[in-house]
Tab-separated table of N, CA and C in Angstrom:
chain	number	residue	atom	x	y	z
X	1	GLU	N	214.886	191.414	137.072
X	1	GLU	CA	214.169	190.358	136.361
X	1	GLU	C	214.431	190.359	134.894
X	2	VAL	N	214.732	189.168	134.375
X	2	VAL	CA	215.006	189.059	132.904
X	2	VAL	C	213.690	189.116	132.143
X	3	GLN	N	213.662	189.894	131.107
X	3	GLN	CA	212.486	190.019	130.247
X	3	GLN	C	213.012	190.099	128.817
X	4	LEU	N	212.304	189.331	127.922
X	4	LEU	CA	212.430	189.409	126.464
X	4	LEU	C	211.019	189.696	125.957
X	5	ALA	N	210.853	190.785	125.185
X	5	ALA	CA	209.542	191.174	124.720
X	5	ALA	C	209.567	191.355	123.229
X	6	GLU	N	208.870	190.431	122.536
X	6	GLU	CA	208.726	190.556	121.093
X	6	GLU	C	207.613	191.494	120.676
X	7	SER	N	207.781	191.987	119.518
X	7	SER	CA	206.802	192.952	118.964
X	7	SER	C	206.971	192.968	117.457
X	8	GLY	N	205.912	193.428	116.731
X	8	GLY	CA	206.031	193.556	115.275
X	8	GLY	C	205.341	192.485	114.523
X	9	GLY	N	204.698	191.500	115.170
X	9	GLY	CA	204.042	190.520	114.387
X	9	GLY	C	202.740	191.080	113.809
X	10	GLY	N	202.004	190.326	112.977
X	10	GLY	CA	200.813	190.772	112.358
X	10	GLY	C	200.396	189.939	111.248
X	11	LEU	N	199.433	190.509	110.465
X	11	LEU	CA	198.926	189.906	109.291
X	11	LEU	C	199.547	190.493	108.015
X	12	VAL	N	199.997	189.675	107.160
X	12	VAL	CA	200.706	190.186	106.025
X	12	VAL	C	200.343	189.247	104.770
X	13	GLN	N	200.321	189.922	103.682
X	13	GLN	CA	200.006	189.192	102.487
X	13	GLN	C	201.368	188.446	101.985
X	14	ALA	N	201.107	187.275	101.359
X	14	ALA	CA	202.328	186.549	100.856
X	14	ALA	C	203.078	187.478	99.896
X	15	GLY	N	204.438	187.305	100.107
X	15	GLY	CA	205.400	188.244	99.330
X	15	GLY	C	205.701	189.482	100.043
X	16	GLY	N	204.985	189.705	101.180
X	16	GLY	CA	205.264	190.995	101.933
X	16	GLY	C	206.403	190.753	102.990
X	17	SER	N	206.507	191.873	103.844
X	17	SER	CA	207.610	191.827	104.779
X	17	SER	C	207.062	192.300	106.139
X	18	LEU	N	207.814	191.871	107.206
X	18	LEU	CA	207.586	192.356	108.501
X	18	LEU	C	208.935	192.377	109.185
X	19	ARG	N	208.953	193.304	110.168
X	19	ARG	CA	210.178	193.369	111.100
X	19	ARG	C	209.764	193.060	112.502
X	20	LEU	N	210.399	192.052	113.088
X	20	LEU	CA	210.135	191.679	114.517
X	20	LEU	C	211.209	192.330	115.333
X	21	SER	N	210.772	192.732	116.553
X	21	SER	CA	211.789	193.263	117.518
X	21	SER	C	211.728	192.411	118.742
X	22	CYS	N	212.944	192.306	119.398
X	22	CYS	CA	213.059	191.562	120.690
X	22	CYS	C	213.770	192.567	121.628
X	23	ALA	N	213.036	193.124	122.544
X	23	ALA	CA	213.612	194.073	123.526
X	23	ALA	C	214.022	193.289	124.790
X	24	VAL	N	215.218	193.446	125.153
X	24	VAL	CA	215.808	192.666	126.286
X	24	VAL	C	216.066	193.538	127.461
X	25	SER	N	215.812	193.065	128.718
X	25	SER	CA	216.121	193.749	129.920
X	25	SER	C	216.451	192.716	131.056
X	26	GLY	N	217.129	193.097	132.027
X	26	GLY	CA	217.509	192.239	133.130
X	26	GLY	C	218.778	191.541	133.092
X	27	PHE	N	219.542	191.719	132.065
X	27	PHE	CA	220.909	191.188	131.962
X	27	PHE	C	221.790	192.025	131.098
X	28	THR	N	223.027	191.844	131.140
X	28	THR	CA	223.983	192.547	130.332
X	28	THR	C	223.777	191.964	128.803
X	29	PHE	N	223.516	192.871	127.898
X	29	PHE	CA	222.976	192.483	126.630
X	29	PHE	C	224.012	191.589	125.848
X	30	ASP	N	225.293	191.890	125.911
X	30	ASP	CA	226.184	191.059	125.121
X	30	ASP	C	226.763	189.897	125.898
X	31	ASP	N	226.078	189.589	127.033
X	31	ASP	CA	226.501	188.323	127.740
X	31	ASP	C	225.678	187.144	127.174
X	32	TYR	N	224.711	187.419	126.279
X	32	TYR	CA	223.869	186.398	125.818
X	32	TYR	C	223.704	186.457	124.255
X	33	ALA	N	223.709	185.367	123.597
X	33	ALA	CA	223.313	185.237	122.223
X	33	ALA	C	221.770	185.249	122.151
X	34	ILE	N	221.185	185.756	121.110
X	34	ILE	CA	219.806	185.769	120.924
X	34	ILE	C	219.398	184.881	119.685
X	35	GLY	N	218.339	184.100	119.939
X	35	GLY	CA	217.793	183.263	118.796
X	35	GLY	C	216.406	183.646	118.598
X	36	TRP	N	215.963	183.442	117.322
X	36	TRP	CA	214.555	183.558	116.978
X	36	TRP	C	214.008	182.165	116.627
X	37	PHE	N	213.007	181.816	117.209
X	37	PHE	CA	212.304	180.493	116.954
X	37	PHE	C	210.857	180.722	116.578
X	38	ARG	N	210.280	179.847	115.937
X	38	ARG	CA	208.871	179.853	115.578
X	38	ARG	C	208.186	178.502	115.804
X	39	GLN	N	206.878	178.609	116.042
X	39	GLN	CA	206.118	177.413	116.223
X	39	GLN	C	204.713	177.601	115.587
X	40	ALA	N	204.498	176.730	114.613
X	40	ALA	CA	203.155	176.662	113.981
X	40	ALA	C	202.283	175.618	114.658
X	41	PRO	N	201.044	175.780	114.546
X	41	PRO	CA	200.146	174.832	115.206
X	41	PRO	C	200.434	173.379	114.753
X	42	GLY	N	200.529	172.542	115.788
X	42	GLY	CA	200.739	171.079	115.438
X	42	GLY	C	202.187	170.752	115.063
X	43	LYS	N	203.059	171.765	115.100
X	43	LYS	CA	204.417	171.545	114.708
X	43	LYS	C	205.417	171.757	115.835
X	44	GLU	N	206.607	171.174	115.805
X	44	GLU	CA	207.637	171.504	116.771
X	44	GLU	C	208.235	172.867	116.673
X	45	ARG	N	208.709	173.385	117.682
X	45	ARG	CA	209.417	174.652	117.675
X	45	ARG	C	210.652	174.613	116.755
X	46	GLU	N	210.814	175.554	115.878
X	46	GLU	CA	211.876	175.599	114.912
X	46	GLU	C	212.705	176.789	115.107
X	47	GLY	N	214.048	176.610	115.161
X	47	GLY	CA	214.982	177.740	115.214
X	47	GLY	C	215.189	178.288	113.860
X	48	VAL	N	215.066	179.618	113.625
X	48	VAL	CA	215.158	180.213	112.372
X	48	VAL	C	216.406	181.063	112.231
X	49	SER	N	216.868	181.692	113.349
X	49	SER	CA	218.002	182.619	113.249
X	49	SER	C	218.591	182.901	114.500
X	50	GLY	N	219.844	183.204	114.522
X	50	GLY	CA	220.556	183.604	115.887
X	50	GLY	C	221.592	184.582	115.686
X	51	ILE	N	221.998	185.322	116.668
X	51	ILE	CA	223.009	186.273	116.603
X	51	ILE	C	223.790	186.352	117.901
X	52	SER	N	225.091	186.487	117.708
X	52	SER	CA	225.955	186.720	118.853
X	52	SER	C	226.007	188.274	119.102
X	53	THR	N	225.448	188.695	120.157
X	53	THR	CA	225.383	190.151	120.418
X	53	THR	C	226.826	190.694	120.797
X	54	ARG	N	227.717	189.731	120.970
X	54	ARG	CA	229.093	190.111	121.364
X	54	ARG	C	230.037	190.139	120.126
X	55	PHE	N	229.901	189.138	119.271
X	55	PHE	CA	230.845	188.969	118.193
X	55	PHE	C	230.168	189.370	116.851
X	56	GLY	N	228.877	189.522	116.787
X	56	GLY	CA	228.196	189.842	115.560
X	56	GLY	C	227.880	188.694	114.620
X	57	THR	N	228.263	187.516	114.986
X	57	THR	CA	227.962	186.334	114.216
X	57	THR	C	226.476	186.172	114.009
X	58	THR	N	226.058	185.865	112.788
X	58	THR	CA	224.639	185.602	112.499
X	58	THR	C	224.537	184.192	111.821
X	59	VAL	N	223.435	183.513	112.077
X	59	VAL	CA	223.153	182.188	111.511
X	59	VAL	C	221.696	182.121	111.126
X	60	TYR	N	221.390	181.353	110.140
X	60	TYR	CA	220.021	181.191	109.641
X	60	TYR	C	219.740	179.660	109.349
X	61	SER	N	218.548	179.309	109.510
X	61	SER	CA	218.059	177.933	109.058
X	61	SER	C	217.912	178.072	107.572
X	62	ASP	N	217.933	176.848	106.965
X	62	ASP	CA	217.890	176.753	105.435
X	62	ASP	C	216.481	177.333	105.027
X	63	SER	N	215.509	177.213	105.885
X	63	SER	CA	214.183	177.571	105.460
X	63	SER	C	214.014	179.078	105.315
X	64	VAL	N	214.923	179.887	105.872
X	64	VAL	CA	214.739	181.354	105.855
X	64	VAL	C	215.879	182.029	105.301
X	65	LYS	N	217.026	181.246	105.035
X	65	LYS	CA	218.146	181.888	104.515
X	65	LYS	C	217.903	182.732	103.217
X	66	GLY	N	218.405	183.873	103.133
X	66	GLY	CA	218.180	184.657	101.937
X	66	GLY	C	216.892	185.503	101.979
X	67	ARG	N	216.039	185.242	102.939
X	67	ARG	CA	214.810	185.934	103.058
X	67	ARG	C	214.791	186.823	104.404
X	68	PHE	N	215.376	186.213	105.473
X	68	PHE	CA	215.366	186.907	106.761
X	68	PHE	C	216.704	187.427	107.031
X	69	THR	N	216.722	188.584	107.856
X	69	THR	CA	218.005	189.121	108.249
X	69	THR	C	217.881	189.475	109.751
X	70	ILE	N	218.765	188.974	110.543
X	70	ILE	CA	218.864	189.259	111.926
X	70	ILE	C	219.877	190.344	112.146
X	71	SER	N	219.581	191.257	113.167
X	71	SER	CA	220.467	192.303	113.469
X	71	SER	C	220.299	192.697	114.928
X	72	SER	N	221.237	193.387	115.503
X	72	SER	CA	221.084	193.855	116.901
X	72	SER	C	221.490	195.318	117.048
X	73	ASP	N	220.824	196.006	117.918
X	73	ASP	CA	221.268	197.439	118.264
X	73	ASP	C	221.656	197.279	119.737
X	74	ASN	N	222.867	197.205	120.028
X	74	ASN	CA	223.389	196.986	121.428
X	74	ASN	C	223.066	198.218	122.264
X	75	ALA	N	222.930	199.380	121.696
X	75	ALA	CA	222.621	200.560	122.453
X	75	ALA	C	221.177	200.549	122.941
X	76	LYS	N	220.369	199.813	122.186
X	76	LYS	CA	218.976	199.725	122.498
X	76	LYS	C	218.564	198.374	123.191
X	77	ASN	N	219.611	197.528	123.322
X	77	ASN	CA	219.276	196.186	123.874
X	77	ASN	C	218.200	195.468	123.117
X	78	THR	N	218.236	195.630	121.833
X	78	THR	CA	217.170	195.061	120.939
X	78	THR	C	217.725	194.285	119.792
X	79	VAL	N	217.094	193.134	119.534
X	79	VAL	CA	217.451	192.392	118.310
X	79	VAL	C	216.255	192.339	117.375
X	80	TYR	N	216.600	192.461	116.108
X	80	TYR	CA	215.562	192.508	115.079
X	80	TYR	C	215.586	191.375	114.134
X	81	LEU	N	214.419	190.982	113.624
X	81	LEU	CA	214.376	189.969	112.538
X	81	LEU	C	213.547	190.593	111.382
X	82	GLU	N	214.191	190.928	110.381
X	82	GLU	CA	213.633	191.478	109.149
X	82	GLU	C	213.248	190.258	108.256
X	83	MET	N	211.913	190.197	107.946
X	83	MET	CA	211.430	189.015	107.185
X	83	MET	C	210.869	189.550	105.897
X	84	ASN	N	211.361	189.073	104.740
X	84	ASN	CA	211.011	189.403	103.370
X	84	ASN	C	210.419	188.228	102.736
X	85	ASN	N	209.716	188.529	101.618
X	85	ASN	CA	209.203	187.489	100.743
X	85	ASN	C	208.506	186.405	101.577
X	86	LEU	N	207.652	186.804	102.448
X	86	LEU	CA	206.995	185.843	103.342
X	86	LEU	C	205.999	184.952	102.539
X	87	ASN	N	205.856	183.719	103.062
X	87	ASN	CA	204.876	182.767	102.427
X	87	ASN	C	204.083	182.142	103.611
X	88	SER	N	203.096	181.439	103.268
X	88	SER	CA	202.208	180.761	104.179
X	88	SER	C	202.902	179.893	105.130
X	89	GLU	N	204.072	179.310	104.843
X	89	GLU	CA	204.759	178.450	105.639
X	89	GLU	C	205.499	179.197	106.729
X	90	ASP	N	205.510	180.496	106.611
X	90	ASP	CA	206.167	181.280	107.714
X	90	ASP	C	205.150	181.629	108.814
X	91	THR	N	203.868	181.316	108.595
X	91	THR	CA	202.846	181.563	109.644
X	91	THR	C	203.240	180.758	110.859
X	92	ALA	N	203.281	181.442	112.004
X	92	ALA	CA	203.691	180.844	113.252
X	92	ALA	C	203.705	181.871	114.334
X	93	VAL	N	203.844	181.441	115.616
X	93	VAL	CA	204.201	182.370	116.689
X	93	VAL	C	205.704	182.366	116.740
X	94	TYR	N	206.213	183.589	116.696
X	94	TYR	CA	207.654	183.733	116.741
X	94	TYR	C	208.153	184.178	118.153
X	95	TYR	N	209.176	183.531	118.612
X	95	TYR	CA	209.787	183.781	119.935
X	95	TYR	C	211.221	184.204	119.850
X	96	CYS	N	211.658	185.045	120.645
X	96	CYS	CA	213.041	185.304	120.853
X	96	CYS	C	213.484	184.742	122.165
X	97	ALA	N	214.745	184.297	122.204
X	97	ALA	CA	215.271	183.518	123.349
X	97	ALA	C	216.765	183.948	123.581
X	98	ALA	N	217.186	183.872	124.866
X	98	ALA	CA	218.574	184.228	125.134
X	98	ALA	C	219.332	182.957	125.570
X	99	ARG	N	220.561	182.872	125.174
X	99	ARG	CA	221.457	181.755	125.442
X	99	ARG	C	222.687	182.296	125.981
X	100	SER	N	223.246	181.734	127.064
X	100	SER	CA	224.461	182.256	127.713
X	100	SER	C	225.760	181.991	126.937
X	101	SER	N	225.750	181.050	125.970
X	101	SER	CA	226.928	180.879	125.161
X	101	SER	C	226.750	181.475	123.746
X	102	HIS	N	227.892	181.967	123.274
X	102	HIS	CA	227.881	182.529	121.997
X	102	HIS	C	228.403	181.579	120.895
X	103	TRP	N	228.769	180.395	121.275
X	103	TRP	CA	229.318	179.373	120.439
X	103	TRP	C	228.347	178.457	119.753
X	104	TYR	N	228.716	177.856	118.590
X	104	TYR	CA	227.849	176.827	118.004
X	104	TYR	C	226.414	177.307	117.836
X	105	LEU	N	226.265	178.575	117.354
X	105	LEU	CA	224.952	179.181	117.262
X	105	LEU	C	224.030	178.363	116.345
X	106	LEU	N	224.575	177.918	115.157
X	106	LEU	CA	223.819	177.288	114.130
X	106	LEU	C	223.214	176.035	114.791
X	107	GLU	N	224.092	175.240	115.445
X	107	GLU	CA	223.650	173.948	116.016
X	107	GLU	C	222.563	174.265	117.159
X	108	SER	N	222.744	175.315	117.882
X	108	SER	CA	221.786	175.666	118.924
X	108	SER	C	220.365	175.931	118.443
X	109	LEU	N	220.189	176.256	117.143
X	109	LEU	CA	218.919	176.550	116.643
X	109	LEU	C	218.026	175.161	116.693
X	110	LYS	N	218.691	174.091	116.647
X	110	LYS	CA	218.049	172.790	116.674
X	110	LYS	C	217.949	172.304	118.208
X	111	VAL	N	218.362	173.083	119.171
X	111	VAL	CA	218.300	172.637	120.583
X	111	VAL	C	217.705	173.723	121.390
X	112	PRO	N	216.452	173.988	121.345
X	112	PRO	CA	215.852	175.065	122.014
X	112	PRO	C	216.054	175.024	123.562
X	113	TYR	N	216.304	173.879	124.094
X	113	TYR	CA	216.404	173.816	125.607
X	113	TYR	C	217.764	174.430	126.029
X	114	GLU	N	218.665	174.773	125.023
X	114	GLU	CA	219.890	175.424	125.403
X	114	GLU	C	219.741	176.915	125.715
X	115	TYR	N	218.554	177.360	125.399
X	115	TYR	CA	218.186	178.859	125.649
X	115	TYR	C	217.573	178.969	127.030
X	116	ASP	N	218.165	180.025	127.727
X	116	ASP	CA	217.774	180.139	129.177
X	116	ASP	C	216.498	180.984	129.450
X	117	TYR	N	216.285	181.925	128.499
X	117	TYR	CA	215.126	182.829	128.703
X	117	TYR	C	214.370	182.944	127.479
X	118	TRP	N	213.034	183.160	127.605
X	118	TRP	CA	212.177	183.268	126.441
X	118	TRP	C	211.166	184.379	126.563
X	119	GLY	N	210.852	184.935	125.426
X	119	GLY	CA	209.809	185.930	125.368
X	119	GLY	C	208.432	185.198	125.281
X	120	GLN	N	207.303	186.038	125.222
X	120	GLN	CA	206.015	185.493	125.196
X	120	GLN	C	205.571	185.159	123.799
X	121	GLY	N	206.244	185.665	122.787
X	121	GLY	CA	205.842	185.276	121.371
X	121	GLY	C	205.000	186.392	120.713
X	122	THR	N	205.086	186.433	119.398
X	122	THR	CA	204.351	187.358	118.651
X	122	THR	C	203.786	186.602	117.397
X	123	GLN	N	202.549	186.727	117.086
X	123	GLN	CA	201.910	185.969	115.949
X	123	GLN	C	202.290	186.611	114.596
X	124	VAL	N	202.703	185.810	113.689
X	124	VAL	CA	202.823	186.167	112.279
X	124	VAL	C	201.909	185.333	111.474
X	125	THR	N	201.084	185.952	110.644
X	125	THR	CA	200.152	185.188	109.808
X	125	THR	C	200.281	185.784	108.433
X	126	VAL	N	200.593	184.771	107.492
X	126	VAL	CA	200.772	185.209	106.096
X	126	VAL	C	199.536	184.657	105.293
X	127	PHE	N	198.897	185.477	104.541
X	127	PHE	CA	197.741	185.055	103.828
X	127	PHE	C	197.985	185.306	102.356
X	128	SER	N	197.187	184.471	101.457
X	128	SER	CA	197.505	184.550	100.079
X	128	SER	C	196.517	185.554	99.384
């Protein structure tokens, strides 16, 4: 059974940092690229970052570039999203998702339906 389990969300003051984790099981880790998406109340799901677990390619949306860093630990089957200098616009439920293709990662952040498996999400709330 494929499972993606996010953790690390919480309440943080503006300007602070959080690190999210996405633990993957049920498939060969480097067969899938991993993306991080977020969804705020009343807004569409937004792709913020992606990583090819096979080639190491990383991509970011303009809204988080320079503040968020994605990484993977292939030995632990885990992808991380380090989030720094958080602001209120980062408040959302964050999801990780797995995509069977490692190509066109940046474009795939705008096409959530290209991702085959999703986690349950973790809430990030940034307060002033």
